[in-house]
Each structure stands twice: as C-alpha cells, then as structure tokens.
C-alpha positions in Angstrom: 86.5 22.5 69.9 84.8 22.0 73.2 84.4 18.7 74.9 80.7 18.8 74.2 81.4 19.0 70.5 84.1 16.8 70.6 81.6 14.2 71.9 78.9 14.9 69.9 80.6 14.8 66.8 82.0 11.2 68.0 78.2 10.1 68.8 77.6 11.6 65.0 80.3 9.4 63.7 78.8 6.4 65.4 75.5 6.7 64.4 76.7 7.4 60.9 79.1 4.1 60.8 76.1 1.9 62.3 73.6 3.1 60.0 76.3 2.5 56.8 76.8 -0.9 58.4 73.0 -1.5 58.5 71.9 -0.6 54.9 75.7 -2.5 53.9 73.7 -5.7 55.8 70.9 -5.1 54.1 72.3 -4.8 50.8 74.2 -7.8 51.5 70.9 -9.7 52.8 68.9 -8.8 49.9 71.9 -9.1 47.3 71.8 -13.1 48.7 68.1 -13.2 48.6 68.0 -12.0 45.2 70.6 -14.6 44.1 68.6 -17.4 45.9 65.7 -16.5 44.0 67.6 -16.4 40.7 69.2 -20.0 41.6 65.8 -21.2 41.9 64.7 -19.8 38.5 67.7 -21.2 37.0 67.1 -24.8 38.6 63.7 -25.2 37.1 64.5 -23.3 33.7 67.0 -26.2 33.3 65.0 -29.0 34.1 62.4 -27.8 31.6 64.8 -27.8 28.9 63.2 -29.4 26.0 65.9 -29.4 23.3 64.9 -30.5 19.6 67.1 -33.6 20.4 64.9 -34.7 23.7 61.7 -33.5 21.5 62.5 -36.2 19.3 63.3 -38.6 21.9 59.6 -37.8 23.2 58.6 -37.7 19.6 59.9 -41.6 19.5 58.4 -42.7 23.4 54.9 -41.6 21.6 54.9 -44.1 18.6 56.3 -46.9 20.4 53.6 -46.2 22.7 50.9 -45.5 19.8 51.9 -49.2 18.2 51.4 -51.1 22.0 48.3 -49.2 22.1 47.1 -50.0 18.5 48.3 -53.8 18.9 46.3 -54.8 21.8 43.9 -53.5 24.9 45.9 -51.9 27.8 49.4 -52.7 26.4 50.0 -49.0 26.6 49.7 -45.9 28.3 47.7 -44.5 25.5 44.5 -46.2 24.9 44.8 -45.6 21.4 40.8 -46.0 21.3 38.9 -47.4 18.4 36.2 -44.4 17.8 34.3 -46.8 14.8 34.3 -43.3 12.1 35.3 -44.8 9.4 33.8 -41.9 7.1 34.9 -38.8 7.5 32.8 -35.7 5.9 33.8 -35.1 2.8 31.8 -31.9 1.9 29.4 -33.9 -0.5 26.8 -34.1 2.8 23.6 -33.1 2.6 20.3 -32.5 5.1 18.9 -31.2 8.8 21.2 -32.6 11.0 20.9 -32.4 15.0 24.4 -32.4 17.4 24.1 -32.6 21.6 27.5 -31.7 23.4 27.2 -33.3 26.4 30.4 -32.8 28.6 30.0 -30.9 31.7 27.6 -29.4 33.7 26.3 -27.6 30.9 25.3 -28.8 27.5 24.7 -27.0 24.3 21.9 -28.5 20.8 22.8 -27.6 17.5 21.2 -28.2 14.3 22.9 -27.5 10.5 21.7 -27.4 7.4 24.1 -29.0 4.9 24.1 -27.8 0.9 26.9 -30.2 -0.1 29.7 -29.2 -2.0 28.0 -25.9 -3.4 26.5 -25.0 -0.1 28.0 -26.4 2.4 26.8 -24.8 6.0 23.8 -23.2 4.9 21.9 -22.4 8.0 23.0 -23.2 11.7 21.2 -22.3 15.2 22.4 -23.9 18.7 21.3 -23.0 22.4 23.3 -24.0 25.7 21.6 -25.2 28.9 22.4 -26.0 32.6 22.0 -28.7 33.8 20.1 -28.8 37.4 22.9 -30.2 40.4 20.3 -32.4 41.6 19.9 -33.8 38.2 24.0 -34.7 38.6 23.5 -37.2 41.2 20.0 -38.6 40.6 19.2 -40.8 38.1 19.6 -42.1 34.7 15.9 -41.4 34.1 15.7 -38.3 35.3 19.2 -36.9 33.8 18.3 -37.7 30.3 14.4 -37.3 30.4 15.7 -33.7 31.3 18.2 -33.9 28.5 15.5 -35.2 26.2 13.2 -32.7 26.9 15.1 -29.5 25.9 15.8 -31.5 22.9 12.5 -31.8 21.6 11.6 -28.0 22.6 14.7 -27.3 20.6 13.3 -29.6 17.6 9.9 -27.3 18.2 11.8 -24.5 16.7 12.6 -25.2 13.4 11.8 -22.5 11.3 12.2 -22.3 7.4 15.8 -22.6 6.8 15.7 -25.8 7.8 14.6 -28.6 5.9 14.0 -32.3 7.0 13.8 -35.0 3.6 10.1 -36.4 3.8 9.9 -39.8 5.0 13.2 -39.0 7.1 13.8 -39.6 10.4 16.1 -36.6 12.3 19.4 -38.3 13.1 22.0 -36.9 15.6 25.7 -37.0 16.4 26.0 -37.1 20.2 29.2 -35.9 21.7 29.7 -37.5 25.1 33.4 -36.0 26.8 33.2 -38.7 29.5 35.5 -42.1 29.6 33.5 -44.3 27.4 34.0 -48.1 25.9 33.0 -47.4 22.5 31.3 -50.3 21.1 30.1 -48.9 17.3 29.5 -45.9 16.2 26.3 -45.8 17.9 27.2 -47.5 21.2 29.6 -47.2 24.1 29.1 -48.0 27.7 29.9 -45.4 30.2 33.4 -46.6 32.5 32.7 -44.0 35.1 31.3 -40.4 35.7 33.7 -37.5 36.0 33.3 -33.9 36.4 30.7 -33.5 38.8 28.4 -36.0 38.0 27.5 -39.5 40.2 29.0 -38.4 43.1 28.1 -39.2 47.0 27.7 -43.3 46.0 24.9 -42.1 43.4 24.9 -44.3 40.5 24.2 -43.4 37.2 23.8 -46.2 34.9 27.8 -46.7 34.8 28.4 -49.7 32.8 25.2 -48.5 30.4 25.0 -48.0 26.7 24.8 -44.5 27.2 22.8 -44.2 23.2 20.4 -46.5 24.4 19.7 -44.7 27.3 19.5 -41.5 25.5 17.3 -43.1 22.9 14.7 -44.2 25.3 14.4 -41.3 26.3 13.5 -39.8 23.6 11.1 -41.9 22.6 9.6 -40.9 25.9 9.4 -37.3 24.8 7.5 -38.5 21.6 10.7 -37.1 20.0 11.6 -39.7 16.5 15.1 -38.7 16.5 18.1 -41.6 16.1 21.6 -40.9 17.5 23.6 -41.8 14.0 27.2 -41.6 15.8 28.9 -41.4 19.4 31.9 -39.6 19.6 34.2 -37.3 21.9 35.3 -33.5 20.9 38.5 -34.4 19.8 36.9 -36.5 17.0 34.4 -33.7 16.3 37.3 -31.2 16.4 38.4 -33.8 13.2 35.8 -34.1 11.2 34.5 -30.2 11.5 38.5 -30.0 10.1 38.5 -32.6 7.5 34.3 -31.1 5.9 36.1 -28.1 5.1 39.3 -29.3 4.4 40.3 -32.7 3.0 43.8 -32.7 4.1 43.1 -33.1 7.7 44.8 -36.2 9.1 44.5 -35.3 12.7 43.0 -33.3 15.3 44.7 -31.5 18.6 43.1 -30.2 21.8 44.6 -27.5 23.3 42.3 -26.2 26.7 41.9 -27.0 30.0 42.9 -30.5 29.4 44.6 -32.0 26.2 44.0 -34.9 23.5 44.9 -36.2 20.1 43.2 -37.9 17.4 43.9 -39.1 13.6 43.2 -40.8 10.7 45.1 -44.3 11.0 45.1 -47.1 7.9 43.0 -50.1 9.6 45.5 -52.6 8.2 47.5 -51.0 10.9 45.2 -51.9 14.1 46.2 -55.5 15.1 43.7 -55.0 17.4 40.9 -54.4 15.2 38.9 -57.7 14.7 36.1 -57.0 12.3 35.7 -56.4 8.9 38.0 -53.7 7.5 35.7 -50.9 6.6 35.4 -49.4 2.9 37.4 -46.4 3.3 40.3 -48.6 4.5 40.9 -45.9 7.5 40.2 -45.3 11.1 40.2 -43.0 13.3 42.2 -43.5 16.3 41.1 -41.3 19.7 44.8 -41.6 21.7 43.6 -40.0 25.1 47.5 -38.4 24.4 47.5 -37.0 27.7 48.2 -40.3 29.9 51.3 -40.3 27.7 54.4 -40.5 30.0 58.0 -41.3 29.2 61.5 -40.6 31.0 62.1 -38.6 28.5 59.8 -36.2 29.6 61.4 -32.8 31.5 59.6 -33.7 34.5 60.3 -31.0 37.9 59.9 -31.6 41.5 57.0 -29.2 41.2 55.2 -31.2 38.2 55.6 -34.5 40.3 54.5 -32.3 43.5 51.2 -30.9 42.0 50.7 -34.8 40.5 50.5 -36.4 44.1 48.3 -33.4 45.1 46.1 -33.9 42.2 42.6 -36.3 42.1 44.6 -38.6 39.8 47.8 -38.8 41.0 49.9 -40.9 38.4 47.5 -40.3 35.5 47.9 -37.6 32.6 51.4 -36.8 33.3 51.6 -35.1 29.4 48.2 -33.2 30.0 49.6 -31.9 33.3 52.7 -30.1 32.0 51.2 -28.8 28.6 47.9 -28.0 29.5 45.7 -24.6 30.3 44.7 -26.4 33.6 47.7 -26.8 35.3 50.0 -24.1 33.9 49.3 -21.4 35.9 49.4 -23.6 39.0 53.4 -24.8 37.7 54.2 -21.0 38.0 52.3 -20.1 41.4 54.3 -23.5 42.9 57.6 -21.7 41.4 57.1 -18.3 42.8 55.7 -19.9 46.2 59.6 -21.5 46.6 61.1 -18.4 45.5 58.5 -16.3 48.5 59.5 -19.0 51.4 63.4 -19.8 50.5 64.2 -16.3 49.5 61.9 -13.8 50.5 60.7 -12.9 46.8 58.0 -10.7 47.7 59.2 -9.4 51.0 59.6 -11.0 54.7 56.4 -12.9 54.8 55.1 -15.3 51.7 52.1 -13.8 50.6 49.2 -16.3 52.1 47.5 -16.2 48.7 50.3 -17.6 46.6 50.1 -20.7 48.6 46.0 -21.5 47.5 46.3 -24.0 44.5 45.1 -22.8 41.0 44.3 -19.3 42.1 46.4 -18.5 38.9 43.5 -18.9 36.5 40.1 -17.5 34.5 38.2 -15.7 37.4 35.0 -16.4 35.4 35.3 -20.2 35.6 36.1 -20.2 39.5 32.9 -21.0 40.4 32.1 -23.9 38.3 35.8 -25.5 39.0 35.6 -25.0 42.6 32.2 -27.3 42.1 34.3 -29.6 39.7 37.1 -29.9 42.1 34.8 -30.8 44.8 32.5 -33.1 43.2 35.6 -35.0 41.6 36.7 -33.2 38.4 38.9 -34.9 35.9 40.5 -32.6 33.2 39.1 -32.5 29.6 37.0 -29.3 29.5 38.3 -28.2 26.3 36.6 -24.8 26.0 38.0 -23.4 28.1 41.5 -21.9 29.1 43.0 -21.3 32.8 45.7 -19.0 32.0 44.1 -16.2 31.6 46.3 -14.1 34.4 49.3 -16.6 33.4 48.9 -15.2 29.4 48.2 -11.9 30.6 51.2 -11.6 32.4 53.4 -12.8 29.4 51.8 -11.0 27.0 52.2 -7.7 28.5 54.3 -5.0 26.8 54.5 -2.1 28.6 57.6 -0.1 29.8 56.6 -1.0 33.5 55.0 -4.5 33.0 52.1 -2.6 34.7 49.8 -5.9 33.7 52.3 -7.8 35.6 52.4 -5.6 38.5 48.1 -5.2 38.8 47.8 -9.4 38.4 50.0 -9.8 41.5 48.1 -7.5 43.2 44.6 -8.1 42.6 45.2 -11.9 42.4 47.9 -12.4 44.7 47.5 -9.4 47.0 51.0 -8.5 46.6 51.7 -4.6 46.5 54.4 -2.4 45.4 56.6 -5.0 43.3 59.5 -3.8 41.6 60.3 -4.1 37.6 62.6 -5.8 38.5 60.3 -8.6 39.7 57.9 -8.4 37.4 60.6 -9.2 34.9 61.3 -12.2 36.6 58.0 -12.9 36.9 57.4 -12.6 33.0 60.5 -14.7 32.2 58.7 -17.7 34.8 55.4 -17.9 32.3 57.8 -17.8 29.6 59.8 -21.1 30.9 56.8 -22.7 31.6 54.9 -21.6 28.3 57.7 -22.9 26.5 58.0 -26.0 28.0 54.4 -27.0 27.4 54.3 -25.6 23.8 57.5 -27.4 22.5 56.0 -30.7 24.0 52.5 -30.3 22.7 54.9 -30.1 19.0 56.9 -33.2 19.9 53.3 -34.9 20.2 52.0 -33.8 17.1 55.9 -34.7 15.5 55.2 -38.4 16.8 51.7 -38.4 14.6 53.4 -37.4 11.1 56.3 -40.2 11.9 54.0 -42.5 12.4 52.1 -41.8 9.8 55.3 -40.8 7.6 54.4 -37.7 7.2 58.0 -36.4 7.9 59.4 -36.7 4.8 59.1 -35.6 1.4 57.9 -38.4 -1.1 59.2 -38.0 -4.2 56.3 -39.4 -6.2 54.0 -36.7 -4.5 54.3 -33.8 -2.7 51.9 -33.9 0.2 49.8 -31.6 2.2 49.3 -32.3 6.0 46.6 -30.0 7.9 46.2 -30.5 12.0 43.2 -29.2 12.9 43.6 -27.5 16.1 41.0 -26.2 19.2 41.2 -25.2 22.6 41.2 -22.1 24.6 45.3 -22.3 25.3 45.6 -22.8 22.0 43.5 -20.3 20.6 43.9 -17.5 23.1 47.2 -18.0 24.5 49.3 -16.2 21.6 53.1 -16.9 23.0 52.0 -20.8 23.3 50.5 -21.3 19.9 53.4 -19.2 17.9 56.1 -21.5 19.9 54.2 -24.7 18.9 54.1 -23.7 15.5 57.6 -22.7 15.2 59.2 -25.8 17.4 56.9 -27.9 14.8 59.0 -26.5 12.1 62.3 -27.1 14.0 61.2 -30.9 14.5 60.5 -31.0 10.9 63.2 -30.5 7.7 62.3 -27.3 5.7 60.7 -28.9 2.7 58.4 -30.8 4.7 57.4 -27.8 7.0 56.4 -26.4 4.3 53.9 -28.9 3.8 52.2 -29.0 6.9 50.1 -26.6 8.2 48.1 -25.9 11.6 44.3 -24.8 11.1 42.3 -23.7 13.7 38.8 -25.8 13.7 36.3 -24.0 15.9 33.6 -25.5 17.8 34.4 -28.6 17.0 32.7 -30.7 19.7 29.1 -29.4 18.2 29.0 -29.0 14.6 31.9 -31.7 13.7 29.1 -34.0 15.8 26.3 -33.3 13.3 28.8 -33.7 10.2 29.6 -37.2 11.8 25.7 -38.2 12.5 25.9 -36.8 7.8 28.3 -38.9 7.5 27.0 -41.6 8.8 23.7 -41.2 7.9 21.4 -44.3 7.5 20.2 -43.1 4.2 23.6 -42.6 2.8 23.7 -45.9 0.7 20.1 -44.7 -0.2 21.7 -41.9 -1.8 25.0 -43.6 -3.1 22.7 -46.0 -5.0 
C-alpha cells in the first residue's frame, strides 16, 4: 500500500472515530436530557399524590371548615352561605314559571310549564342574549332596563302551551353568579362586580339589592312580573336535581370554576338567627373553592400560577381541580421540562410560555375580554380543557391527537411517540389529581351529613347532582371521581350513593325555585 493510501485511510479512520465520538456525545447529551425531563415528571407526579389516606385527611380539613363556616360569619375559609331555600321542588309544582341566568357577559330567559307530579316539564322555550360592552360599565339603569327589556319581548311570545292562572301575577327565579350578600330569598346586595362588568372606576350599584333593582325595572317596561327567589347555579344545579329526584342532598360544579352546595338540618346553623323554617332544612352554598388546607398536594407550579393569578391567595381548591386552570398546570410542567431539559428540542417553543393557551379555542375571545376586564372564575358552562382532554383521550397507535395539539396549538413539529407518551401520562397526573380531590370534597359532604355509613334502621339513598363542562365532557375526570368516591367510601355504602348528572341547572332549577316558592303556594296548600 502506497503512502497516499496509507494516509488516506488514516484520515478515513479519523473522520470515522470523530463522527462515533459525536453521535456517542450526542447520545449521551440527549440520554441526560431525557432523564432530566423524566426527573421533572417524577417530581411533580409525587407531589400530586393524593392517596385515599391524604383524601381523607382533606375529607376531614373540609368539615372542620364547613362547621366554622356554619357557626359564625367569616370564621372560615368557606363561607358556608345561607341561600334562604328552604323548599326544595318536590315534583308536586305546578304553573308558567319565568328563569333569567344572569352570569356573564351573556344571559339566557327561560320559561316552563310545570304539570306536577303526572306532568312534570310539560313545555319549555329559552333564548340567550349578549349583553352590549358598553352596557358593562354604564349604569345600573341602563344595564337592567336593557335586561328588562328583552324580558318582556320574551314574555310577548307566549304561545299556547303556556298557561298563566288568571288573576296571577308571572313570578321568576333569578340566577345571579356574582358575589352576593343574600339577604332572603328575594334579596341580596351585590359585594362587587366580576367578570367583566364595573370596570375602569364605573360603579354599578355595588352595595344594591340587586332584586330591587331588577324589579324596578321592570315595572319600567310595564312588565308585572315578581322575582320569587335569588339564587346562584350551584343552587339551581340542586333543585333541577332534587324536582326530578328526591334523593338529592347536594349539588357539585364541575367547569371552568368549581362550587358545592347541600341540604343542611337548620338546627345545625348556629349562625342562623331567625325562625327555623317548616321544612326544618337549609340549603347551604359553600363557595368550596376557597377551601384550602396543608393537606392539600399543593406544587411549586400550583403556588406559581396562584401569585400570577387576579386573586392570588383565593380559590386554592378551584385552582387545582378545575377546567380553568388545568390545562395551564400541564403547559407550566412541560414549559420546565422545554427550558431545563430541552423537551422539545434546543430552543423552548415561544408558545408554551403564553399562559392558558392550553384551552377551548372557541372561548378565547370572550376570556381574553374576561382576563382583561378582571375575570374571576365561576363560568360553569363551560370547560377549558378541551386540547388538555383531547390529548388524554386519544387512542391511537401514534397518539396522532397528541402529536396535531402540539403542533397546531403549541407550534411544535415533528415530536416523537415517545414524547407524546409523556405528554399523555402529564394530563393524566394532573387529571387525576384534580378528580380524586373533587371526591375527597364531596366525601367531606356525606360525613358531615353521615352519609358514610350504613344505618341499620334504614338503608339510604344519596344522589349528587352533578354539572359542569369538566365534568360532563372530560371522560377520564368524571370516571376517576366516581371511582376514587367509591374508594373513600366502604362497599355497602357505595352502593348507596350515586352521581347524577343535572343539566342546565342554572336556568330551569331557577324557575323550579321561583314554583317552589311561589307566593300562591299556601293559596294552594289551603
């Protein structure tokens, strides 16, 4: 062999040894990237842990919390609110009966005609309309004169399945989703505006009776209508539950944001003054989502998306089980995994870092106007995990769901199964997480109720009547609720309680309310 091939065959050598040793650094560099990432997974899969022992201790935190709530005003972190039903439908309800469902920047009118027990629901018609943005931040006047006025078009439009008693007057149940010091059943003064609404310093008649302010409008529409109950949706979502089943003790909201409500004994409110009412029973709005205890499995990226929230230190339970901030949980997870170990390549995707850009690309628009014009959570209808679900739900060989989400929402291309795997397993820890608290909360309701055990002088049934876009369209999170639920609970007594879902509760369980408290119901008793 020549010289000339001798050296060329060295040079071959070389360049063969340097290229081993590059792709045997490269190996090695992406070998250490990969086990960064899976660290990272790990840490925050173990600090979600919720372990039917912790679930219990949760389970606990909640009815120490519900009594301090129940025993005085602001001697707890749940404001265990009086709502003043103390008649829940019972079926035997009868009449035209109006609902509004005011709670956003949208509201919807419904009217029902009840049968009673043989009929029920016999006819129903609703319509939705927007509400103007200048009306938002005008006036109290002007908002409700506007309010008022589609009301009475919508009155206009009875037709012949509906029927009004002669010598009635129309009566309505108004739900109102804003924070509101409920005063009876047919007053409450607004504490402040939320979601869009009063903002730039404009003042909205804060501190109002928000039924007399409705009312007077009315009456300056020429509309005789009379608002025969004030509630929230989580009471609605209730009493829709208990007309068409009677063994609904409590109501959960599972959407955007998160709340409980149930049937308490009013022997049990110390800090219920007045009279106690016929039925003997109350029903308690908790606001469950303040809820917070050290029990909790709170992560460094929970307490990170909390301080970069509108209401940092408020809703800690809400922000770790519900549809709005779920998706954000797993873009703040994959973010760390993107900047300490390169997940998705050299360079962190500039999209992962934009907050809640992991959510329902048909409600962007109207957040981005709710986060803007100070939104608080509480929009029950609707669910932000969309992509998140999506992603967790998808079956195929190649997770090909997975792959187009990251691409189309995150602009990240060519990922590997590999990583889409990982990617699955992240909305599983976080699903989980949320589902298996959102059980420990609804555990806490049947102990303090004592409906966790078996009497042996009757055997009982329990419904929870359930709403909520996460709940509802999010399949993985409803079927781990359900079966944690059973966990918490011994098997004779799971047995016994059972989850219904209540639809649309925040409109019709309004009207069954304004039936139930009808001012002609004595009328008809007698």
């Amino acid at each position: 062999m020549g010289k000339v091939a001798v050296g060329a065959a060295v040079i071959c050598a070389a360049t063969v040894c340097a290229a081993a040793a590059l792709i045997v650094r490269h190996r090695m560099r992406s070998s250490g990237r990969w086990a960064r990432a899976m660290a990272i997974l790990r840490e925050f899969e173990e600090s979600c842990g919720a372990p039917v022992g912790k679930l219990k201790q949760v389970a606990e935190a909640m009815i120490v919390e519900m009594h301090a709530g129940l025993a005085s005003e602001g001697g707890s972190k749940l404001k265990m609110l009086i709502s003043y039903v103390d008649n829940l439908p019972t079926g035997d309800e009868k009449g035209l009966f109006y609902a509004l469902d005011l709670g956003g920047t949208n509201f919807r009118v419904l009217r029902v005609q009840l049968g009673g027990n043989d009929g029920r629901v016999v006819n129903q018609e609703f319509i939705e309309v927007s509400i103007p943005p200048h009306l938002m931040v005008g006036t109290s006047d002007a908002l409700f004169d506007y309010i008022a006025a589609e009301l009475a078009k919508f009155v206009a439009t009875e037709s012949q399945g509906f029927h009004l008693s002669p010598g009635r007057q129309r009566e309505l149940g108004f739900t109102f989703s804003f924070p509101v010091k409920q005063l009876s059943i047919t007053s409450g003064t607004l504490m402040k505006w939320t979601k869009g609404f009063s903002i730039n310093g404009a003042v909205i008649f804060v501190g109002q009776d928000v039924v007399a302010e409705l009312t007077k409008a009315m009456e300056r529409q020429g509309l005789d209508m009379r608002v025969a109950a004030l509630v929230n949706d989580t009471i609605g979502t209730l009493a829709g539950g208990r007309y068409f089943n009677n063994d609904v003790i409590a109501a959960v909201i599972l959407g955007t944001g998160t709340n409980a409500a149930y049937v308490e004994r009013a022997h049990a409110i110390p800090k219920w003054h007045g009279l106690l009412p016929k039925s003997g029973e109350m029903v308690i709005n908790m606001e469950w989502g303040n809820f917070r205890s050290s029990h909790l499995p709170v992560t460094e990226y929970d307490n990170a998306l909390d301080v970069e929230s509108l209401n940092p230190g408020e809703q800690i339970f809400e922000k770790i089980i519900s549809g709005m901030y779920l998706g954000d949980i797993v873009r703040r997870v994959l973010c760390r995994m993107a900047e300490e170990a390169a997940f998705f390549g050299d360079t962190v995707p500039p999209k992962l870092k934009v907050p809640f850009i992991l959510r329902c690309k048909a409600t962007i628009a109207r957040l981005n106007l709710l986060v803007v014009y100070n939104y608080m959570p509480g929009l029950s209808c609707y669910c932000l995990t969309p992509d998140m679900s999506a992603m967790h739900h998808d079956t195929s060989s190649d997770l090909r769901v997975v792959g187009n989400k990251l691409k189309d929402i995150l602009g990240i291309s060519n990922t590997s199964l590999k990583t889409r795997k990982v990617v699955v397993e992240l909305c599983n820890i976080v699903a989980t997480r949320g589902a298996r608290l959102a059980a420990a909360g609804i555990f806490g309701i049947l102990k303090k109720l004592g409906r966790d055990t078996v009497r042996e002088e009757e055997k009982q049934r329990t419904v929870i009547a359930m709403d909520g876009g996460l709940y509802e369209h999010y399949t993985e999170f409803s079927k781990c609720l359900e079966s944690t639920l059973q966990e918490l609970l011994e098997k004779e007594v799971s047995e016994s309680i059972v989850i219904e879902h209540s639809n649309d509760g925040s409109g019709i369980g309004a009207s069954l309310l304004a039936a139930s408290h009808s001012q002609y119901l004595e009328v008809e008793e007698s």
